Short mmCIF file of N, CA and C in Angstrom, two decimals:
data_model
loop_
_atom_site.label_atom_id
_atom_site.label_comp_id
_atom_site.label_asym_id
_atom_site.label_seq_id
_atom_site.Cartn_x
_atom_site.Cartn_y
_atom_site.Cartn_z
N UNK A 1 191.04 -0.58 15.31
CA UNK A 1 191.03 0.59 14.20
C UNK A 1 191.39 -0.15 12.86
N UNK A 2 190.44 0.26 11.92
CA UNK A 2 190.38 -0.43 10.75
C UNK A 2 190.89 0.63 9.60
N UNK A 3 191.13 0.32 8.41
CA UNK A 3 191.65 1.05 7.48
C UNK A 3 190.73 2.44 7.28
N UNK A 4 189.56 2.48 7.52
CA UNK A 4 188.83 3.79 7.37
C UNK A 4 189.25 4.68 8.52
N UNK A 5 189.09 4.07 9.62
CA UNK A 5 189.70 4.81 10.88
C UNK A 5 190.97 5.68 10.50
N UNK A 6 192.07 4.73 9.94
CA UNK A 6 193.24 5.23 9.60
C UNK A 6 193.14 6.32 8.57
N UNK A 7 192.49 6.26 7.58
CA UNK A 7 192.07 7.32 6.59
C UNK A 7 191.71 8.64 7.18
N UNK A 8 190.72 8.36 8.18
CA UNK A 8 190.30 9.65 8.97
C UNK A 8 191.23 10.42 9.77
N UNK A 9 192.21 9.53 10.39
CA UNK A 9 193.42 10.16 10.99
C UNK A 9 194.12 10.87 10.20
N UNK A 10 194.66 10.20 9.03
CA UNK A 10 195.61 10.71 8.09
C UNK A 10 195.01 12.00 7.56
N UNK A 11 193.83 12.08 7.16
CA UNK A 11 193.13 13.26 6.77
C UNK A 11 193.35 14.37 7.78
N UNK A 12 192.91 14.07 9.05
CA UNK A 12 192.98 15.09 10.17
C UNK A 12 194.51 15.58 10.42
N UNK A 13 195.45 14.72 10.25
CA UNK A 13 196.74 15.20 10.59
C UNK A 13 197.09 16.10 9.50
N UNK A 14 196.59 15.88 8.31
CA UNK A 14 197.01 16.96 7.03
C UNK A 14 196.24 18.06 7.31
N UNK A 15 194.82 18.18 7.82
CA UNK A 15 194.14 19.42 7.82
C UNK A 15 193.27 19.33 9.12
N UNK A 16 193.43 19.56 10.22
CA UNK A 16 192.59 19.36 11.49
C UNK A 16 191.27 20.38 11.45
N UNK A 17 191.27 21.30 10.33
CA UNK A 17 190.24 22.15 10.34
C UNK A 17 189.07 21.59 9.49
N UNK A 18 189.30 20.34 8.91
CA UNK A 18 188.14 19.74 7.86
C UNK A 18 186.91 19.76 8.68
N UNK A 19 185.90 20.15 7.84
CA UNK A 19 184.55 19.76 8.47
C UNK A 19 184.24 18.23 8.33
N UNK A 20 183.15 17.95 9.20
CA UNK A 20 182.95 16.50 8.98
C UNK A 20 182.36 16.05 7.54
N UNK A 21 181.83 17.12 7.05
CA UNK A 21 181.23 16.91 5.73
C UNK A 21 182.52 16.44 4.64
N UNK A 22 183.54 17.48 4.80
CA UNK A 22 184.64 17.40 3.77
C UNK A 22 185.42 16.04 4.33
N UNK A 23 185.43 15.69 5.58
CA UNK A 23 186.13 14.50 6.10
C UNK A 23 185.58 13.34 5.42
N UNK A 24 184.15 13.43 5.65
CA UNK A 24 183.45 12.09 5.26
C UNK A 24 183.51 11.87 3.62
N UNK A 25 183.70 13.15 2.82
CA UNK A 25 183.92 12.97 1.44
C UNK A 25 185.23 12.25 1.07
N UNK A 26 186.17 12.76 1.73
CA UNK A 26 187.56 12.26 1.63
C UNK A 26 187.85 10.86 1.88
N UNK A 27 187.17 10.44 2.72
CA UNK A 27 187.30 8.89 3.08
C UNK A 27 186.17 8.03 2.94
N UNK A 28 185.25 8.64 1.99
CA UNK A 28 184.32 7.61 1.21
C UNK A 28 183.20 7.08 2.15
N UNK A 29 182.86 7.97 3.12
CA UNK A 29 181.72 7.71 4.05
C UNK A 29 180.60 8.83 4.07
N UNK A 30 179.36 8.47 4.31
CA UNK A 30 178.42 9.33 4.47
C UNK A 30 178.57 10.11 5.71
N UNK A 31 177.91 11.06 6.07
CA UNK A 31 178.11 12.02 7.14
C UNK A 31 177.96 11.50 8.70
N UNK A 32 176.80 10.58 8.78
CA UNK A 32 176.68 9.99 10.25
C UNK A 32 177.70 8.98 10.29
N UNK A 33 177.91 8.12 9.71
CA UNK A 33 179.00 7.12 9.98
C UNK A 33 180.41 7.69 10.19
N UNK A 34 180.67 8.77 9.48
CA UNK A 34 182.00 9.49 9.41
C UNK A 34 181.95 10.06 11.18
N UNK A 35 180.99 10.81 11.36
CA UNK A 35 180.72 11.50 12.68
C UNK A 35 180.85 10.41 13.72
N UNK A 36 180.20 9.40 13.49
CA UNK A 36 180.21 8.34 14.80
C UNK A 36 181.59 7.71 14.85
N UNK A 37 182.36 7.58 13.70
CA UNK A 37 183.78 7.27 14.08
C UNK A 37 184.66 8.28 14.35
N UNK A 38 184.54 9.47 13.82
CA UNK A 38 185.25 10.52 14.52
C UNK A 38 185.04 10.57 16.05
N UNK A 39 183.83 10.66 16.51
CA UNK A 39 183.63 10.65 18.05
C UNK A 39 184.34 9.56 18.87
N UNK A 40 184.19 8.21 18.06
CA UNK A 40 184.71 7.30 18.53
C UNK A 40 186.37 7.26 18.65
N UNK A 41 186.96 7.71 17.75
CA UNK A 41 188.27 7.94 17.96
C UNK A 41 188.76 9.16 18.89
N UNK A 42 188.11 10.15 18.98
CA UNK A 42 188.20 11.04 20.11
C UNK A 42 188.15 10.41 21.42
N UNK A 43 187.05 9.52 21.56
CA UNK A 43 186.56 9.00 22.95
C UNK A 43 187.96 8.00 23.30
N UNK A 44 188.34 7.25 22.21
CA UNK A 44 189.40 6.19 22.66
C UNK A 44 190.67 6.85 22.80
N UNK A 45 190.91 8.19 22.55
CA UNK A 45 192.18 8.79 22.90
C UNK A 45 193.13 8.97 21.66
N UNK A 46 192.69 8.24 20.67
CA UNK A 46 193.59 8.25 19.38
C UNK A 46 193.61 9.80 18.84
N UNK A 47 192.63 10.48 19.03
CA UNK A 47 192.74 12.00 18.71
C UNK A 47 192.71 12.65 20.06
N UNK A 48 193.73 13.43 20.31
CA UNK A 48 193.94 13.93 21.72
C UNK A 48 193.60 15.51 21.68
N UNK A 49 193.38 16.03 20.42
CA UNK A 49 192.93 17.47 20.41
C UNK A 49 193.11 17.96 19.11
N UNK A 50 192.92 19.42 18.91
CA UNK A 50 193.10 20.10 17.50
C UNK A 50 193.79 21.35 17.98
N UNK A 51 194.67 21.71 17.08
CA UNK A 51 195.36 22.93 17.30
C UNK A 51 195.82 23.51 16.06
N UNK A 52 196.09 24.83 16.13
CA UNK A 52 196.99 25.49 15.15
C UNK A 52 198.49 25.30 15.48
N UNK A 53 199.15 25.01 14.26
CA UNK A 53 200.57 25.10 14.38
C UNK A 53 201.13 26.59 14.19
N UNK A 54 202.03 27.15 14.92
CA UNK A 54 202.40 28.45 14.96
C UNK A 54 203.94 28.42 14.43
N UNK A 55 204.21 29.59 13.96
CA UNK A 55 205.61 29.79 13.48
C UNK A 55 206.28 30.56 14.66
N UNK A 56 207.28 29.95 15.24
CA UNK A 56 207.94 30.63 16.66
C UNK A 56 208.55 32.03 15.85
N UNK A 57 209.27 32.04 14.82
CA UNK A 57 209.76 33.29 14.47
C UNK A 57 208.84 34.25 14.23
N UNK A 58 207.51 33.93 13.84
CA UNK A 58 206.51 35.25 13.54
C UNK A 58 206.02 35.64 14.86
N UNK A 59 206.36 34.94 15.88
CA UNK A 59 206.00 35.52 17.13
C UNK A 59 207.23 35.92 18.05
N UNK A 60 208.28 36.16 17.42
CA UNK A 60 209.38 36.85 17.97
C UNK A 60 210.27 35.84 18.71
N UNK A 61 209.89 34.70 18.65
CA UNK A 61 210.80 33.43 19.28
C UNK A 61 211.91 32.89 18.32
N UNK A 62 212.93 33.57 18.11
CA UNK A 62 213.89 33.27 17.15
C UNK A 62 214.99 32.41 17.69
N UNK A 63 214.96 32.02 18.90
CA UNK A 63 215.92 31.12 19.56
C UNK A 63 215.28 29.75 20.27
N UNK A 64 216.19 28.82 19.99
CA UNK A 64 215.75 27.48 20.44
C UNK A 64 216.90 26.78 20.82
N UNK A 65 216.74 26.02 22.17
CA UNK A 65 217.72 25.28 22.87
C UNK A 65 217.13 24.07 23.17
N UNK A 66 218.08 23.06 23.27
CA UNK A 66 217.57 21.74 24.03
C UNK A 66 218.38 21.64 25.40
N UNK A 67 217.66 21.44 26.40
CA UNK A 67 218.45 21.52 27.74
C UNK A 67 218.29 19.98 28.41
N UNK A 68 219.31 19.59 28.70
CA UNK A 68 219.33 18.12 29.29
C UNK A 68 219.47 18.45 30.79
N UNK A 69 218.67 17.52 31.70
CA UNK A 69 218.47 17.78 33.08
C UNK A 69 218.90 16.50 33.75
N UNK A 70 219.82 16.45 34.74
CA UNK A 70 219.80 15.37 35.54
C UNK A 70 219.40 15.80 36.80
N UNK A 71 218.53 15.03 37.57
CA UNK A 71 217.95 15.31 38.81
C UNK A 71 218.94 14.70 40.07
N UNK A 72 218.85 15.26 41.16
CA UNK A 72 219.50 14.79 42.28
C UNK A 72 218.90 13.30 42.88
N UNK A 73 217.45 13.35 42.74
CA UNK A 73 216.80 12.24 43.30
C UNK A 73 215.68 11.83 42.36
N UNK A 74 215.44 10.67 42.08
CA UNK A 74 214.57 10.34 41.18
C UNK A 74 213.45 9.38 41.80
N UNK A 75 212.94 9.69 42.86
CA UNK A 75 211.92 9.29 43.63
C UNK A 75 210.54 9.85 43.23
N UNK A 76 209.49 9.21 43.51
CA UNK A 76 208.25 9.84 43.22
C UNK A 76 207.96 11.27 43.34
N UNK A 77 208.07 11.74 44.52
CA UNK A 77 207.60 13.15 44.90
C UNK A 77 208.67 14.33 44.39
N UNK A 78 209.88 13.88 44.44
CA UNK A 78 210.91 14.80 43.78
C UNK A 78 210.41 15.07 42.19
N UNK A 79 210.47 13.88 41.61
CA UNK A 79 209.99 13.95 40.22
C UNK A 79 208.66 14.77 39.82
N UNK A 80 207.73 14.44 40.79
CA UNK A 80 206.43 15.19 40.60
C UNK A 80 206.63 16.75 40.73
N UNK A 81 207.37 17.07 41.70
CA UNK A 81 207.72 18.39 42.01
C UNK A 81 208.44 19.10 40.90
N UNK A 82 209.45 18.32 40.25
CA UNK A 82 210.09 18.83 39.24
C UNK A 82 209.20 18.92 38.07
N UNK A 83 208.50 18.05 37.69
CA UNK A 83 207.61 18.08 36.65
C UNK A 83 206.59 19.22 36.82
N UNK A 84 206.03 19.17 37.83
CA UNK A 84 204.91 20.50 38.19
C UNK A 84 205.84 21.84 37.94
N UNK A 85 207.00 22.03 38.38
CA UNK A 85 207.66 23.27 38.06
C UNK A 85 207.99 23.62 36.54
N UNK A 86 208.21 22.45 35.82
CA UNK A 86 208.21 22.67 34.25
C UNK A 86 207.11 23.27 33.78
N UNK A 87 205.90 22.71 34.20
CA UNK A 87 204.60 23.06 33.61
C UNK A 87 204.45 24.65 33.85
N UNK A 88 205.13 25.30 34.91
CA UNK A 88 205.03 26.66 35.05
C UNK A 88 205.97 27.46 34.16
N UNK A 89 206.63 27.05 33.43
CA UNK A 89 207.56 27.78 32.55
C UNK A 89 207.12 27.67 30.99
N UNK A 90 206.42 28.70 30.46
CA UNK A 90 205.78 28.66 29.17
C UNK A 90 206.71 28.53 28.17
N UNK A 91 208.10 28.87 28.27
CA UNK A 91 209.06 28.70 27.32
C UNK A 91 209.46 27.27 27.04
N UNK A 92 209.25 26.57 27.96
CA UNK A 92 209.44 25.05 27.65
C UNK A 92 208.24 24.58 26.93
N UNK A 93 208.64 24.25 25.58
CA UNK A 93 207.45 23.84 24.63
C UNK A 93 207.33 22.29 24.65
N UNK A 94 208.31 21.67 25.25
CA UNK A 94 208.37 19.96 25.19
C UNK A 94 209.08 19.67 26.09
N UNK A 95 208.72 18.52 26.82
CA UNK A 95 209.66 17.94 27.99
C UNK A 95 209.50 16.40 27.79
N UNK A 96 210.69 15.85 27.80
CA UNK A 96 210.47 14.37 27.62
C UNK A 96 211.52 13.86 28.73
N UNK A 97 210.81 12.77 29.71
CA UNK A 97 211.53 11.96 30.67
C UNK A 97 212.40 10.94 29.81
N UNK A 98 213.47 10.75 30.24
CA UNK A 98 214.32 9.88 29.37
C UNK A 98 214.80 8.57 30.39
N UNK A 99 215.03 7.46 29.89
CA UNK A 99 215.81 6.41 30.69
C UNK A 99 217.31 6.88 30.68
N UNK A 100 217.89 6.37 31.69
CA UNK A 100 219.36 6.64 31.98
C UNK A 100 219.76 8.20 32.25
N UNK A 101 220.88 8.61 31.88
CA UNK A 101 221.34 9.87 32.23
C UNK A 101 221.52 10.55 31.06
N UNK A 102 221.14 11.82 30.71
CA UNK A 102 220.25 12.54 31.47
C UNK A 102 218.89 12.09 31.77
N UNK A 103 218.13 12.71 32.70
CA UNK A 103 216.69 12.26 33.17
C UNK A 103 215.65 13.00 32.15
N UNK A 104 216.01 14.20 31.84
CA UNK A 104 215.03 15.18 31.07
C UNK A 104 215.55 15.59 29.92
N UNK A 105 214.94 15.96 28.86
CA UNK A 105 215.17 16.53 27.59
C UNK A 105 214.09 17.72 27.45
N UNK A 106 214.69 18.96 27.75
CA UNK A 106 213.78 20.06 27.48
C UNK A 106 214.03 20.95 26.24
N UNK A 107 212.72 21.07 25.37
CA UNK A 107 212.98 22.01 24.09
C UNK A 107 212.38 23.33 24.60
N UNK A 108 213.21 24.20 24.73
CA UNK A 108 212.91 25.69 25.11
C UNK A 108 212.96 26.74 24.02
N UNK A 109 212.04 27.66 23.91
CA UNK A 109 212.00 28.65 23.03
C UNK A 109 212.41 30.04 23.77
N UNK A 110 212.85 30.95 23.15
CA UNK A 110 213.18 32.32 23.68
C UNK A 110 213.13 33.24 22.50
N UNK A 111 213.03 34.68 22.94
CA UNK A 111 213.19 35.70 21.94
C UNK A 111 214.58 35.61 21.10
N UNK A 112 215.71 35.68 22.28
CA UNK A 112 217.14 35.72 21.78
C UNK A 112 218.03 34.98 22.86
N UNK A 113 219.13 35.10 22.66
CA UNK A 113 220.29 34.41 23.54
C UNK A 113 220.08 35.00 24.85
N UNK A 114 220.08 36.33 25.01
CA UNK A 114 220.11 36.95 26.36
C UNK A 114 218.82 36.58 27.23
N UNK A 115 217.61 36.38 26.41
CA UNK A 115 216.36 35.87 27.04
C UNK A 115 216.53 34.55 27.48
N UNK A 116 217.26 33.72 26.64
CA UNK A 116 217.28 32.29 27.10
C UNK A 116 218.21 32.15 28.31
N UNK A 117 219.33 33.15 28.34
CA UNK A 117 220.35 33.12 29.34
C UNK A 117 219.55 33.50 30.60
N UNK A 118 218.65 34.48 30.62
CA UNK A 118 218.00 34.90 31.87
C UNK A 118 217.20 33.80 32.21
N UNK A 119 216.30 33.07 31.44
CA UNK A 119 215.49 31.98 31.59
C UNK A 119 216.33 30.77 32.25
N UNK A 120 217.35 30.62 32.00
CA UNK A 120 218.37 29.65 32.28
C UNK A 120 218.94 29.94 33.76
N UNK A 121 219.32 31.05 33.91
CA UNK A 121 219.91 31.50 35.16
C UNK A 121 218.87 31.88 36.29
N UNK A 122 217.68 32.22 35.93
CA UNK A 122 216.66 32.67 37.01
C UNK A 122 215.58 31.78 37.14
N UNK A 123 215.13 30.79 36.13
CA UNK A 123 214.18 29.84 36.23
C UNK A 123 214.76 28.19 36.35
N UNK A 124 215.47 27.97 35.24
CA UNK A 124 215.94 26.59 35.12
C UNK A 124 216.81 26.12 36.23
N UNK A 125 217.73 26.98 36.57
CA UNK A 125 218.75 26.64 37.70
C UNK A 125 217.81 26.70 39.07
N UNK A 126 216.87 27.14 39.12
CA UNK A 126 216.13 27.12 40.47
C UNK A 126 215.08 26.13 40.56
N UNK A 127 214.77 25.26 39.70
CA UNK A 127 213.74 24.07 39.73
C UNK A 127 214.32 23.17 40.71
N UNK A 128 213.27 22.87 41.61
CA UNK A 128 213.66 21.91 42.65
C UNK A 128 214.40 20.46 42.12
N UNK A 129 215.41 20.07 42.91
CA UNK A 129 216.04 18.90 42.63
C UNK A 129 216.74 18.73 41.48
N UNK A 130 217.20 19.92 40.87
CA UNK A 130 218.10 19.76 39.81
C UNK A 130 219.44 19.62 40.06
N UNK A 131 220.11 18.69 39.63
CA UNK A 131 221.47 18.39 39.86
C UNK A 131 222.54 19.07 38.80
N UNK A 132 222.09 18.76 37.65
CA UNK A 132 222.87 19.46 36.58
C UNK A 132 221.93 19.62 35.38
N UNK A 133 222.45 20.91 34.71
CA UNK A 133 221.85 21.26 33.29
C UNK A 133 222.79 21.46 32.40
N UNK A 134 222.54 20.94 31.31
CA UNK A 134 223.45 21.14 30.02
C UNK A 134 222.65 21.65 28.70
N UNK A 135 223.16 22.44 28.05
CA UNK A 135 222.20 22.95 26.86
C UNK A 135 222.97 22.98 25.77
N UNK A 136 222.26 23.03 24.69
CA UNK A 136 222.95 22.97 23.19
C UNK A 136 221.86 23.87 22.38
N UNK A 137 222.43 24.58 21.66
CA UNK A 137 221.59 25.44 20.75
C UNK A 137 221.14 24.79 19.52
N UNK A 138 219.95 25.00 19.09
CA UNK A 138 219.61 24.44 17.82
C UNK A 138 219.76 25.39 16.69
N UNK A 139 220.47 24.67 15.63
CA UNK A 139 221.00 25.57 14.53
C UNK A 139 219.87 25.74 13.54
N UNK A 140 219.17 24.51 13.42
CA UNK A 140 217.93 24.78 12.51
C UNK A 140 216.99 23.53 12.57
N UNK A 141 215.66 23.90 12.25
CA UNK A 141 214.73 22.60 12.41
C UNK A 141 214.74 21.93 10.90
N UNK A 142 215.21 20.55 11.11
CA UNK A 142 215.30 19.61 9.95
C UNK A 142 213.94 19.11 9.71
N UNK A 143 213.44 18.33 10.76
CA UNK A 143 212.10 17.78 10.87
C UNK A 143 211.35 18.20 12.00
N UNK A 144 210.15 18.82 11.75
CA UNK A 144 209.31 19.41 12.73
C UNK A 144 208.02 19.08 12.61
N UNK A 145 207.36 18.56 13.72
CA UNK A 145 205.79 18.31 13.66
C UNK A 145 205.72 17.44 12.40
N UNK A 146 206.30 16.39 12.31
CA UNK A 146 206.21 15.31 11.31
C UNK A 146 204.92 14.46 11.73
N UNK A 147 204.07 14.19 10.59
CA UNK A 147 202.88 13.46 10.78
C UNK A 147 203.18 12.04 11.17
N UNK A 148 202.36 11.43 11.96
CA UNK A 148 202.70 10.15 12.37
C UNK A 148 202.33 9.08 11.31
N UNK A 149 203.15 7.99 11.01
CA UNK A 149 202.66 7.14 9.86
C UNK A 149 201.41 6.41 10.16
N UNK A 150 200.74 6.38 9.19
CA UNK A 150 199.45 5.72 9.08
C UNK A 150 199.61 4.50 8.49
#
């Protein structure tokens, strides 16, 4: 990956809706070489997708919590079953497996506290292999969706 590839990635992080024509102009390439580089970056996995960033509050999701999960067993199949169960809960917008204790950090959004409590009581506590759940409420987002350093 060279300096031009990094410029392409930086521009796309700022505006993923750029046309290839506008992108080529911004990074100082003609259309064909820019298009080839863009395809190569996608094929290499450096670009994993394009999406719109949504405002949770505008969608009625005014509540956010971090949930720490400790598993009973951390062998292959129980971990796979746990992760498959997480994928079925749309309110979990991010999940990270951690080294040490706890085993996972979940970022959860909900309409409000009662909705989160219902999700916690009815879904999170019933996920297979969960030993302990601990949650904390998000007071405010300080840094969110920060662009990767180029």
